[in-house]
Each structure stands twice: as C-alpha cells, then as structure tokens.
C-alpha cells in the first residue's frame, strides 16, 4: 500500500488515540462541521421530501470544488471531483429521516413535522443517524479536495434519497447513475451503530444486512352474527392458525444454518364484540440472506395461507408483496481485505470488530448488484460516558428510537478518517 495518507484524528476519549499516525488536521474541519450537523439534525426531512437536505449537501460539496447534479432520481445528488486519471471511487451517504417525534432532550432537537405517506402530520427525526452520514461525507469531501496531491482519479460522492423506503438507490440507478456518470470501480458507505462506543468499527466480509420483504395477507371468511358462528366462516381462528403455521417455515422448513426471520407485525380483524367479520389482514416482514431461503419462505407463505383457507372452506386468500423488496448488502471480500489494514492503522486492531450480519435492510446493496465491488462498515457513535450511563440504566437506545443520537463531535473524526483513508488507498493502488 503506497502513498497512504494518515489523517490527524483527535478523539476526546481516553480509550482511543490515533494522533501519532496522522498528517492532516481534521479538528480544524470539525469546527465547521458541527453547525452543519446541528442544522441537519434540527431540520430532518422524510423519504422523498429531502429537498432542503439535498440542497445543503450539494452546496457544501460545490464549496469543496465538486461538480454537482441535483434532483437525480428524486432529490438525489451526484457530485464529482476529477483529479487526473486513475480509478473511480464512489462514496455514498443517505439523506432521509424518519417519522418519529424526537425525545433526545438535545438543545438542537428536531421540532419538524411533515405529512407522512398516510397523509397525517408526524414528527420527523434523524433517528437512523443519516444526519451524521451527511456531515461525515461533507468532511470527507473537504479533506480529499484539500489533499489532491495524495490521490488521482475520479471521486464521485452521492447523496441518496429515500433509503428508509428502500427506493432511493434503485431510483438513482434507474435515472442513469452508472450511465450518465462514470461507473465506479469501488463503492463505499458507512452506517452509524447505536450501541458501540466511538472508535469501534465493524468490518464484515460477505453479507452485512438482510434481504427484506414486506408482505400483506388478507384471509377471506364470511361474516355474520357472533351468536351463530356455524353460519359464517370466522376469519379470526383461521388467521390465528396461519400466524402460528408461518413460524414453522422458519423453524421446520428452512435450513437452520441459514438465518431468516418472519414477523407478523400487524393482525387486524373485526369491529365489534358480537360480529364475526368477513376478513382478517396480516402485515409481515420477512428477512433472509440467501436467494434460496428467501424463495422458500415466500412460497411457503402462499402455500400455508392457501391450505389453511382451504381447510376452512374459505375463499382464496390474497398474498401480496408490497413495498420495495430490499436486497442484502454483501461486502466484497477482496475489498474488505484490502482496506482492513487501513482500518487497523486508524482505530487499532482490537477496535475493528467482526460479528454477525444484521437482519436490518439497506439499499446500498443495489450498487453492488450492478457489479461494483462494495463495502459498508459501521461506526460506533457513543461516547464512553454515555455508554456507561446507558449500561447503568440497562438499556441503550437503538436506531429508529426517539432517544437515539450519535456523539457527533467524537464520531465524526473517526468516520472521516476511515472513509477518506479508504478512498485514498483505493485511488493509489
Ligand atoms: Zn434506518
Ligand atoms: Zn439508516
């Protein structure tokens, strides 16, 4: 690995220090980044509504000398910095926030409300840390633009909308991301982690997140009086049987060494004590890793629904995949091994965590599926003092919780160093 840039990382935690390896001062940049972070945190926007966030992001990248294209596949931003000939590296941040009312108690808490897809007004919050991802990327753009002597090639930074809906990557690709702009040789992204301390990073080879499928089931019966069930087909016992039968797809039908989960998140039927309703609705999420297990579970759901309806002499059920299926993120093994030494240099070997993939979904997978070797790593975001405090209370707020927020000032230098160092390594090899 030649020409590796070591960035100055000053982390205000006792357990982590990488100052001796550094050449460049991220601390100077950090002071300018914190107001941007607080602005983003205070002004989150829901998926498909990230207009102001995208404008801010594009404006900051322009200041760093990038050529920017906005409104690309929704409110997507594509920013390019060409620096002689060399590899093309794409770095991705997401832009959107969640329909959650913030309860962090931060002085710069979000008070924003937006109309959700259900048309009602909801509180909006960056509960998945995408505000930190955006700020981190603005920092990376600054560092790389200020150090053009250290790398050569084409740097593409994208601000991707609608990650939380699993749609943004598909929309940017459909708009011609890899046709209108150079197709990258590598793609990198990071995601915050809610229960690890600052300075810890997770670097996995192979699957990182799960395939996600969202399924609606309607079981049809025949309604009537609660006093006369023999004249009806009661959908409630029928659908209850289905709920239990669905779990046997996980426990009895799929290979136990290939993880998957099926959750019935909603079961709705009926309106009154003495009325047997005519139908019942289930809303499911299914998470898997392999194609085979995914297909097996989806087929099994249809089969179980139909056979249980048949056994009650009920009409055929409706089983529909709704929402956007999100494919599993799979980290390119060669890319992981190429960048592992960079991670070790920056945070130290013991802080580069392994572990198991997560059952959450992330549409960063779609860039990899286009044949671009890709890598997503996760970044610990809790200061030591906060981690200690949470441990005493027995619970740590998770991502998508109204109480989650990253320790931004501490996390950003690590995230910026890791992303910028990784990009430089890929440009120079
Ligand atoms: Zn999320
Ligand atoms: Zn997220």
Short mmCIF file of N, CA, C and O and ligand atoms in Angstrom, two decimals, residues 94 128-130 133 163-164 191 362 399-400, ligand 2:
data_model
loop_
_atom_site.label_atom_id
_atom_site.label_comp_id
_atom_site.label_asym_id
_atom_site.label_seq_id
_atom_site.Cartn_x
_atom_site.Cartn_y
_atom_site.Cartn_z
N UNK A 94 -26.75 8.56 2.69
CA UNK A 94 -28.18 8.69 2.52
C UNK A 94 -28.60 10.04 3.08
O UNK A 94 -27.83 10.69 3.79
N UNK A 128 -31.93 7.54 12.50
CA UNK A 128 -31.07 6.49 11.93
C UNK A 128 -29.67 7.05 11.67
O UNK A 128 -28.85 6.41 11.03
N UNK A 129 -29.44 8.27 12.15
CA UNK A 129 -28.09 8.84 12.05
C UNK A 129 -27.68 9.31 10.65
O UNK A 129 -26.50 9.57 10.41
N UNK A 130 -28.64 9.46 9.74
CA UNK A 130 -28.25 9.88 8.39
C UNK A 130 -27.70 11.32 8.38
O UNK A 130 -26.95 11.68 7.48
N UNK A 133 -24.15 10.78 8.77
CA UNK A 133 -23.59 10.30 7.49
C UNK A 133 -23.34 11.47 6.53
O UNK A 133 -22.30 11.54 5.87
N UNK A 163 -33.66 6.23 1.42
CA UNK A 163 -33.08 4.95 1.86
C UNK A 163 -34.06 4.21 2.77
O UNK A 163 -34.21 3.00 2.68
N UNK A 164 -34.74 4.98 3.62
CA UNK A 164 -35.65 4.34 4.59
C UNK A 164 -36.83 3.65 3.90
O UNK A 164 -37.48 2.81 4.50
N UNK A 191 -22.44 3.25 8.08
CA UNK A 191 -23.67 3.46 8.83
C UNK A 191 -23.33 3.55 10.31
O UNK A 191 -22.47 2.80 10.78
N UNK A 362 -30.84 -2.45 3.91
CA UNK A 362 -30.11 -1.26 3.46
C UNK A 362 -30.01 -1.35 1.94
O UNK A 362 -29.53 -2.35 1.41
N UNK A 399 -31.17 2.28 16.99
CA UNK A 399 -31.51 3.06 15.80
C UNK A 399 -33.03 3.02 15.63
O UNK A 399 -33.67 2.04 15.99
N UNK A 400 -33.58 4.06 15.07
CA UNK A 400 -35.04 4.22 14.86
C UNK A 400 -35.77 4.42 16.19
O UNK A 400 -36.99 4.23 16.25
ZN1 LIG B 2 -30.04 4.15 8.13
#
